[in-house]
């Protein structure tokens, strides 16, 4: 009898298109996994950076729960088939990935007479909700702009100053290629939303993948987030913030090992 592999979901990091994660998805699919990469609702490249445009206003109003709904929509047919899912969230993506779990673990769904569900949660250089009713920074204030953001009417715009930090372990030429897959803007709301459901509420195995050469979320900050998020197990990759781009084979191998647990 062949092994029944769980479905792997990879929730993109902030400002990231699904294409960033495709190198790892391709390897996992060759290994027989079904891989789903939702498209973030909170990030896009705007046609015009015009705060009066409907497109701009719509993006500014998008929050974490819009991404959670997108994850649930993408997984509805898999759950109906009885698929068990391991959800990986990269950077910002670790937050909607976490919130998507509430009420949808295999055990919780079984108790309601439903099939499928989440069986594992993995944060890759991710963040944590450590305090109920607070955001991932532990307060209730709007997210401040990072040094490489421009801020305008509830939207953060990415600037090229982030390129060497995001892709610190790539050559300048490869940094330029990877940068083409980074989206231009993301809502401030998505990085400010508070949550009543927090990391300590998660009852399925929680794994953190620490990126040892990360210049966006430095390893010492990741270590603090591991403690704050009460993760059960820690794995490490010798990479910058985007192991999906710089070391896809090693990343896929680790993802497969975690998914099979």
mmCIF file of C-alpha atoms in Angstrom:
data_model
loop_
_atom_site.group_PDB
_atom_site.id
_atom_site.type_symbol
_atom_site.label_atom_id
_atom_site.label_comp_id
_atom_site.label_asym_id
_atom_site.label_seq_id
_atom_site.Cartn_x
_atom_site.Cartn_y
_atom_site.Cartn_z
ATOM 1 C CA UNK A 1 0.000 0.000 0.000
ATOM 2 C CA UNK A 2 1.435 3.373 -0.993
ATOM 3 C CA UNK A 3 2.084 6.073 1.564
ATOM 4 C CA UNK A 4 -0.694 8.683 1.868
ATOM 5 C CA UNK A 5 1.123 11.976 1.918
ATOM 6 C CA UNK A 6 -0.366 15.055 3.571
ATOM 7 C CA UNK A 7 -1.129 18.088 1.442
ATOM 8 C CA UNK A 8 1.465 20.835 1.862
ATOM 9 C CA UNK A 9 0.313 24.456 1.949
ATOM 10 C CA UNK A 10 2.890 27.246 1.673
ATOM 11 C CA UNK A 11 1.554 30.670 2.669
ATOM 12 C CA UNK A 12 3.716 33.395 1.098
ATOM 13 C CA UNK A 13 5.572 36.017 3.059
ATOM 14 C CA UNK A 14 4.685 39.688 2.861
ATOM 15 C CA UNK A 15 4.911 41.311 -0.563
ATOM 16 C CA UNK A 16 5.477 37.884 -2.142
ATOM 17 C CA UNK A 17 3.834 36.239 -5.123
ATOM 18 C CA UNK A 18 3.322 32.454 -5.181
ATOM 19 C CA UNK A 19 6.009 32.213 -7.885
ATOM 20 C CA UNK A 20 8.695 32.840 -5.236
ATOM 21 C CA UNK A 21 7.872 29.422 -3.745
ATOM 22 C CA UNK A 22 7.492 27.466 -6.976
ATOM 23 C CA UNK A 23 11.042 25.996 -7.033
ATOM 24 C CA UNK A 24 10.324 24.186 -3.740
ATOM 25 C CA UNK A 25 6.786 23.264 -4.784
ATOM 26 C CA UNK A 26 8.095 21.677 -7.990
ATOM 27 C CA UNK A 27 10.512 19.428 -6.076
ATOM 28 C CA UNK A 28 7.843 18.411 -3.563
ATOM 29 C CA UNK A 29 5.378 17.621 -6.357
ATOM 30 C CA UNK A 30 7.991 15.397 -8.004
ATOM 31 C CA UNK A 31 8.169 13.596 -4.646
ATOM 32 C CA UNK A 32 4.418 12.950 -4.818
ATOM 33 C CA UNK A 33 3.100 15.748 -2.615
ATOM 34 C CA UNK A 34 0.163 17.978 -3.479
ATOM 35 C CA UNK A 35 1.316 21.562 -2.897
ATOM 36 C CA UNK A 36 -0.998 24.567 -2.633
ATOM 37 C CA UNK A 37 0.336 28.137 -2.553
ATOM 38 C CA UNK A 38 -2.460 30.634 -1.853
ATOM 39 C CA UNK A 39 -2.185 34.129 -3.293
ATOM 40 C CA UNK A 40 -2.100 36.801 -0.587
ATOM 41 C CA UNK A 41 -5.084 39.167 -0.718
ATOM 42 C CA UNK A 42 -3.196 41.829 1.246
ATOM 43 C CA UNK A 43 -0.331 42.381 -1.205
ATOM 44 C CA UNK A 44 -0.165 43.293 -4.869
ATOM 45 C CA UNK A 45 1.579 45.513 -7.365
ATOM 46 C CA UNK A 46 -0.792 48.431 -7.811
ATOM 47 C CA UNK A 47 -1.502 49.752 -11.290
ATOM 48 C CA UNK A 48 -1.027 53.264 -9.905
ATOM 49 C CA UNK A 49 0.079 54.370 -6.439
ATOM 50 C CA UNK A 50 -2.926 56.657 -6.254
ATOM 51 C CA UNK A 51 -4.606 56.758 -2.804
ATOM 52 C CA UNK A 52 -7.832 58.016 -4.422
ATOM 53 C CA UNK A 53 -8.138 54.955 -6.696
ATOM 54 C CA UNK A 54 -10.519 52.122 -5.805
ATOM 55 C CA UNK A 55 -7.706 49.582 -6.234
ATOM 56 C CA UNK A 56 -5.601 51.401 -3.631
ATOM 57 C CA UNK A 57 -8.521 51.750 -1.187
ATOM 58 C CA UNK A 58 -9.458 48.081 -1.592
ATOM 59 C CA UNK A 59 -5.898 47.012 -0.792
ATOM 60 C CA UNK A 60 -5.716 49.319 2.245
ATOM 61 C CA UNK A 61 -8.826 47.618 3.640
ATOM 62 C CA UNK A 62 -7.463 44.081 3.329
ATOM 63 C CA UNK A 63 -6.405 42.386 6.558
ATOM 64 C CA UNK A 64 -5.167 39.116 7.952
ATOM 65 C CA UNK A 65 -8.598 37.514 7.975
ATOM 66 C CA UNK A 66 -8.916 38.076 4.235
ATOM 67 C CA UNK A 67 -5.846 35.877 3.804
ATOM 68 C CA UNK A 68 -7.258 33.332 6.267
ATOM 69 C CA UNK A 69 -10.446 33.160 4.173
ATOM 70 C CA UNK A 70 -8.362 32.697 1.037
ATOM 71 C CA UNK A 71 -6.519 29.765 2.664
ATOM 72 C CA UNK A 72 -9.810 28.160 3.690
ATOM 73 C CA UNK A 73 -11.269 28.640 0.209
ATOM 74 C CA UNK A 74 -8.236 27.018 -1.408
ATOM 75 C CA UNK A 75 -8.437 24.059 0.984
ATOM 76 C CA UNK A 76 -12.186 23.422 0.977
ATOM 77 C CA UNK A 77 -12.046 20.755 -1.743
ATOM 78 C CA UNK A 78 -9.024 19.073 -0.110
ATOM 79 C CA UNK A 79 -10.795 18.863 3.240
ATOM 80 C CA UNK A 80 -13.871 17.419 1.531
ATOM 81 C CA UNK A 81 -11.627 14.683 0.103
ATOM 82 C CA UNK A 82 -10.403 13.943 3.623
ATOM 83 C CA UNK A 83 -6.919 15.374 3.038
ATOM 84 C CA UNK A 84 -4.739 16.066 6.040
ATOM 85 C CA UNK A 85 -2.708 19.257 5.675
ATOM 86 C CA UNK A 86 0.605 20.549 6.968
ATOM 87 C CA UNK A 87 0.638 24.331 6.627
ATOM 88 C CA UNK A 88 3.924 26.211 6.235
ATOM 89 C CA UNK A 89 3.888 29.994 6.671
ATOM 90 C CA UNK A 90 6.842 32.087 5.546
ATOM 91 C CA UNK A 91 7.574 35.303 7.443
ATOM 92 C CA UNK A 92 4.279 37.318 7.448
ATOM 93 C CA UNK A 93 2.559 34.209 6.050
ATOM 94 C CA UNK A 94 3.089 32.453 9.384
ATOM 95 C CA UNK A 95 0.337 34.657 10.872
ATOM 96 C CA UNK A 96 -2.601 33.893 8.523
ATOM 97 C CA UNK A 97 -1.369 30.283 8.480
ATOM 98 C CA UNK A 98 -1.694 30.194 12.264
ATOM 99 C CA UNK A 99 -5.164 31.762 12.302
ATOM 100 C CA UNK A 100 -6.367 29.384 9.575
ATOM 101 C CA UNK A 101 -5.844 26.478 11.985
ATOM 102 C CA UNK A 102 -8.472 27.585 14.528
ATOM 103 C CA UNK A 103 -11.325 25.066 14.534
ATOM 104 C CA UNK A 104 -9.866 23.193 11.569
ATOM 105 C CA UNK A 105 -7.461 20.640 13.009
ATOM 106 C CA UNK A 106 -8.076 17.005 12.055
ATOM 107 C CA UNK A 107 -9.343 16.312 15.594
ATOM 108 C CA UNK A 108 -11.657 19.345 15.701
ATOM 109 C CA UNK A 109 -13.147 18.579 12.311
ATOM 110 C CA UNK A 110 -13.616 14.904 13.166
ATOM 111 C CA UNK A 111 -15.558 15.912 16.298
ATOM 112 C CA UNK A 112 -17.945 17.816 14.011
ATOM 113 C CA UNK A 113 -18.312 14.874 11.659
ATOM 114 C CA UNK A 114 -16.065 16.477 9.037
ATOM 115 C CA UNK A 115 -13.121 14.950 7.221
ATOM 116 C CA UNK A 116 -9.613 16.282 6.678
ATOM 117 C CA UNK A 117 -7.972 19.111 8.541
ATOM 118 C CA UNK A 118 -4.643 20.517 9.662
ATOM 119 C CA UNK A 119 -2.167 18.097 11.234
ATOM 120 C CA UNK A 120 0.914 20.324 11.504
ATOM 121 C CA UNK A 121 1.954 23.982 11.557
ATOM 122 C CA UNK A 122 5.366 25.270 10.481
ATOM 123 C CA UNK A 123 6.686 28.848 10.636
ATOM 124 C CA UNK A 124 9.642 29.634 8.360
ATOM 125 C CA UNK A 125 11.507 32.682 9.706
ATOM 126 C CA UNK A 126 8.037 33.561 10.931
ATOM 127 C CA UNK A 127 6.339 35.581 13.629
ATOM 128 C CA UNK A 128 4.114 34.705 16.573
ATOM 129 C CA UNK A 129 0.954 35.795 18.301
ATOM 130 C CA UNK A 130 2.096 35.492 21.915
ATOM 131 C CA UNK A 131 -0.488 37.695 23.689
ATOM 132 C CA UNK A 132 -4.244 37.456 23.321
ATOM 133 C CA UNK A 133 -5.841 40.591 21.897
ATOM 134 C CA UNK A 134 -2.491 41.971 20.689
ATOM 135 C CA UNK A 135 -0.770 42.013 17.308
ATOM 136 C CA UNK A 136 2.406 40.108 16.511
ATOM 137 C CA UNK A 137 4.493 42.948 17.983
ATOM 138 C CA UNK A 138 2.643 42.614 21.288
ATOM 139 C CA UNK A 139 0.694 45.880 21.077
ATOM 140 C CA UNK A 140 -2.496 47.232 19.491
ATOM 141 C CA UNK A 141 -0.964 50.077 17.487
ATOM 142 C CA UNK A 142 -0.827 50.363 13.675
ATOM 143 C CA UNK A 143 2.302 48.743 12.282
ATOM 144 C CA UNK A 144 5.183 51.203 11.863
ATOM 145 C CA UNK A 145 6.884 51.205 8.446
ATOM 146 C CA UNK A 146 10.104 49.216 8.107
ATOM 147 C CA UNK A 147 13.143 51.252 6.951
ATOM 148 C CA UNK A 148 12.686 49.859 3.420
ATOM 149 C CA UNK A 149 8.966 50.803 3.177
ATOM 150 C CA UNK A 150 7.283 53.935 1.946
ATOM 151 C CA UNK A 151 3.991 54.575 3.789
ATOM 152 C CA UNK A 152 0.923 56.160 2.245
ATOM 153 C CA UNK A 153 -2.700 56.130 3.478
ATOM 154 C CA UNK A 154 -2.750 52.651 5.009
ATOM 155 C CA UNK A 155 -0.504 51.035 2.403
ATOM 156 C CA UNK A 156 3.177 50.182 2.591
ATOM 157 C CA UNK A 157 5.160 50.330 -0.664
ATOM 158 C CA UNK A 158 8.286 48.189 -0.972
ATOM 159 C CA UNK A 159 11.556 49.820 -2.030
ATOM 160 C CA UNK A 160 14.702 48.300 -3.502
ATOM 161 C CA UNK A 161 16.518 48.916 -0.219
ATOM 162 C CA UNK A 162 15.044 45.559 0.883
ATOM 163 C CA UNK A 163 16.567 43.588 -1.986
ATOM 164 C CA UNK A 164 19.994 42.860 -0.400
ATOM 165 C CA UNK A 165 18.285 42.039 2.921
ATOM 166 C CA UNK A 166 15.646 39.712 1.445
ATOM 167 C CA UNK A 167 18.102 37.871 -0.798
ATOM 168 C CA UNK A 168 21.347 38.297 1.130
ATOM 169 C CA UNK A 169 22.688 34.853 0.168
ATOM 170 C CA UNK A 170 22.240 35.346 -3.592
ATOM 171 C CA UNK A 171 24.592 36.967 -6.099
ATOM 172 C CA UNK A 172 23.590 40.480 -7.273
ATOM 173 C CA UNK A 173 22.406 39.008 -10.590
ATOM 174 C CA UNK A 174 20.220 36.423 -8.865
ATOM 175 C CA UNK A 175 18.954 39.057 -6.441
ATOM 176 C CA UNK A 176 17.728 41.051 -9.456
ATOM 177 C CA UNK A 177 15.919 37.989 -10.835
ATOM 178 C CA UNK A 178 14.267 37.157 -7.509
ATOM 179 C CA UNK A 179 13.271 40.774 -6.957
ATOM 180 C CA UNK A 180 11.028 40.621 -10.047
ATOM 181 C CA UNK A 181 8.721 38.285 -8.057
ATOM 182 C CA UNK A 182 8.335 40.710 -5.140
ATOM 183 C CA UNK A 183 5.057 42.651 -5.110
ATOM 184 C CA UNK A 184 4.984 46.425 -4.810
ATOM 185 C CA UNK A 185 2.551 47.098 -1.984
ATOM 186 C CA UNK A 186 0.859 45.597 1.084
ATOM 187 C CA UNK A 187 -1.807 46.860 3.470
ATOM 188 C CA UNK A 188 -0.687 48.299 6.797
ATOM 189 C CA UNK A 189 -3.758 46.636 8.324
ATOM 190 C CA UNK A 190 -2.418 43.151 7.578
ATOM 191 C CA UNK A 191 0.665 43.879 9.668
ATOM 192 C CA UNK A 192 -1.345 45.506 12.475
ATOM 193 C CA UNK A 193 -4.252 43.097 13.076
ATOM 194 C CA UNK A 194 -4.676 41.740 16.600
ATOM 195 C CA UNK A 195 -5.826 38.198 17.382
ATOM 196 C CA UNK A 196 -7.653 36.365 20.130
ATOM 197 C CA UNK A 197 -6.319 33.036 18.810
ATOM 198 C CA UNK A 198 -2.613 32.751 19.636
ATOM 199 C CA UNK A 199 0.264 30.312 19.245
ATOM 200 C CA UNK A 200 -0.299 28.638 22.609
ATOM 201 C CA UNK A 201 -3.839 27.697 21.500
ATOM 202 C CA UNK A 202 -2.509 25.470 18.715
ATOM 203 C CA UNK A 203 -2.884 21.780 19.607
ATOM 204 C CA UNK A 204 -1.147 20.259 16.552
ATOM 205 C CA UNK A 205 2.674 19.997 16.326
ATOM 206 C CA UNK A 206 4.325 23.398 15.865
ATOM 207 C CA UNK A 207 7.708 23.567 14.149
ATOM 208 C CA UNK A 208 9.899 26.612 13.555
ATOM 209 C CA UNK A 209 12.446 26.702 10.740
ATOM 210 C CA UNK A 210 15.198 29.141 11.659
ATOM 211 C CA UNK A 211 17.081 30.712 8.736
ATOM 212 C CA UNK A 212 20.601 31.073 10.053
ATOM 213 C CA UNK A 213 21.846 33.803 7.665
ATOM 214 C CA UNK A 214 18.640 35.857 7.613
ATOM 215 C CA UNK A 215 19.204 39.622 7.388
ATOM 216 C CA UNK A 216 15.478 40.485 7.325
ATOM 217 C CA UNK A 217 14.425 38.634 10.486
ATOM 218 C CA UNK A 218 17.812 38.156 12.194
ATOM 219 C CA UNK A 219 18.495 34.781 13.880
ATOM 220 C CA UNK A 220 18.533 36.351 17.360
ATOM 221 C CA UNK A 221 15.020 37.721 16.746
ATOM 222 C CA UNK A 222 13.922 34.341 15.406
ATOM 223 C CA UNK A 223 15.180 32.749 18.633
ATOM 224 C CA UNK A 224 12.989 35.150 20.628
ATOM 225 C CA UNK A 225 9.997 34.350 18.410
ATOM 226 C CA UNK A 226 10.549 30.623 18.940
ATOM 227 C CA UNK A 227 10.226 31.175 22.694
ATOM 228 C CA UNK A 228 7.271 33.566 22.354
ATOM 229 C CA UNK A 229 5.444 31.164 20.055
ATOM 230 C CA UNK A 230 6.073 28.090 22.236
ATOM 231 C CA UNK A 231 7.180 25.986 19.262
ATOM 232 C CA UNK A 232 7.623 22.254 19.893
ATOM 233 C CA UNK A 233 10.521 21.673 17.529
ATOM 234 C CA UNK A 234 13.140 23.822 15.816
ATOM 235 C CA UNK A 235 14.839 23.033 12.517
ATOM 236 C CA UNK A 236 17.521 25.142 10.827
ATOM 237 C CA UNK A 237 18.413 26.055 7.272
ATOM 238 C CA UNK A 238 21.726 27.666 6.350
ATOM 239 C CA UNK A 239 20.136 30.433 4.302
ATOM 240 C CA UNK A 240 18.979 34.016 4.177
ATOM 241 C CA UNK A 241 15.304 35.002 4.436
ATOM 242 C CA UNK A 242 14.333 33.134 1.271
ATOM 243 C CA UNK A 243 15.603 29.512 1.386
ATOM 244 C CA UNK A 244 12.941 28.767 -1.253
ATOM 245 C CA UNK A 245 15.078 30.709 -3.738
ATOM 246 C CA UNK A 246 18.656 30.149 -2.541
ATOM 247 C CA UNK A 247 18.555 26.470 -1.445
ATOM 248 C CA UNK A 248 15.329 24.971 -2.847
ATOM 249 C CA UNK A 249 16.526 21.339 -2.737
ATOM 250 C CA UNK A 250 17.467 21.472 0.952
ATOM 251 C CA UNK A 251 14.286 23.379 1.759
ATOM 252 C CA UNK A 252 12.067 20.873 -0.051
ATOM 253 C CA UNK A 253 13.853 17.960 1.647
ATOM 254 C CA UNK A 254 13.233 19.475 5.093
ATOM 255 C CA UNK A 255 9.597 20.276 4.270
ATOM 256 C CA UNK A 256 9.027 16.664 3.180
ATOM 257 C CA UNK A 257 10.629 15.330 6.376
ATOM 258 C CA UNK A 258 8.418 17.556 8.538
ATOM 259 C CA UNK A 259 5.275 16.735 6.551
ATOM 260 C CA UNK A 260 5.853 12.981 6.958
ATOM 261 C CA UNK A 261 6.080 13.173 10.770
#
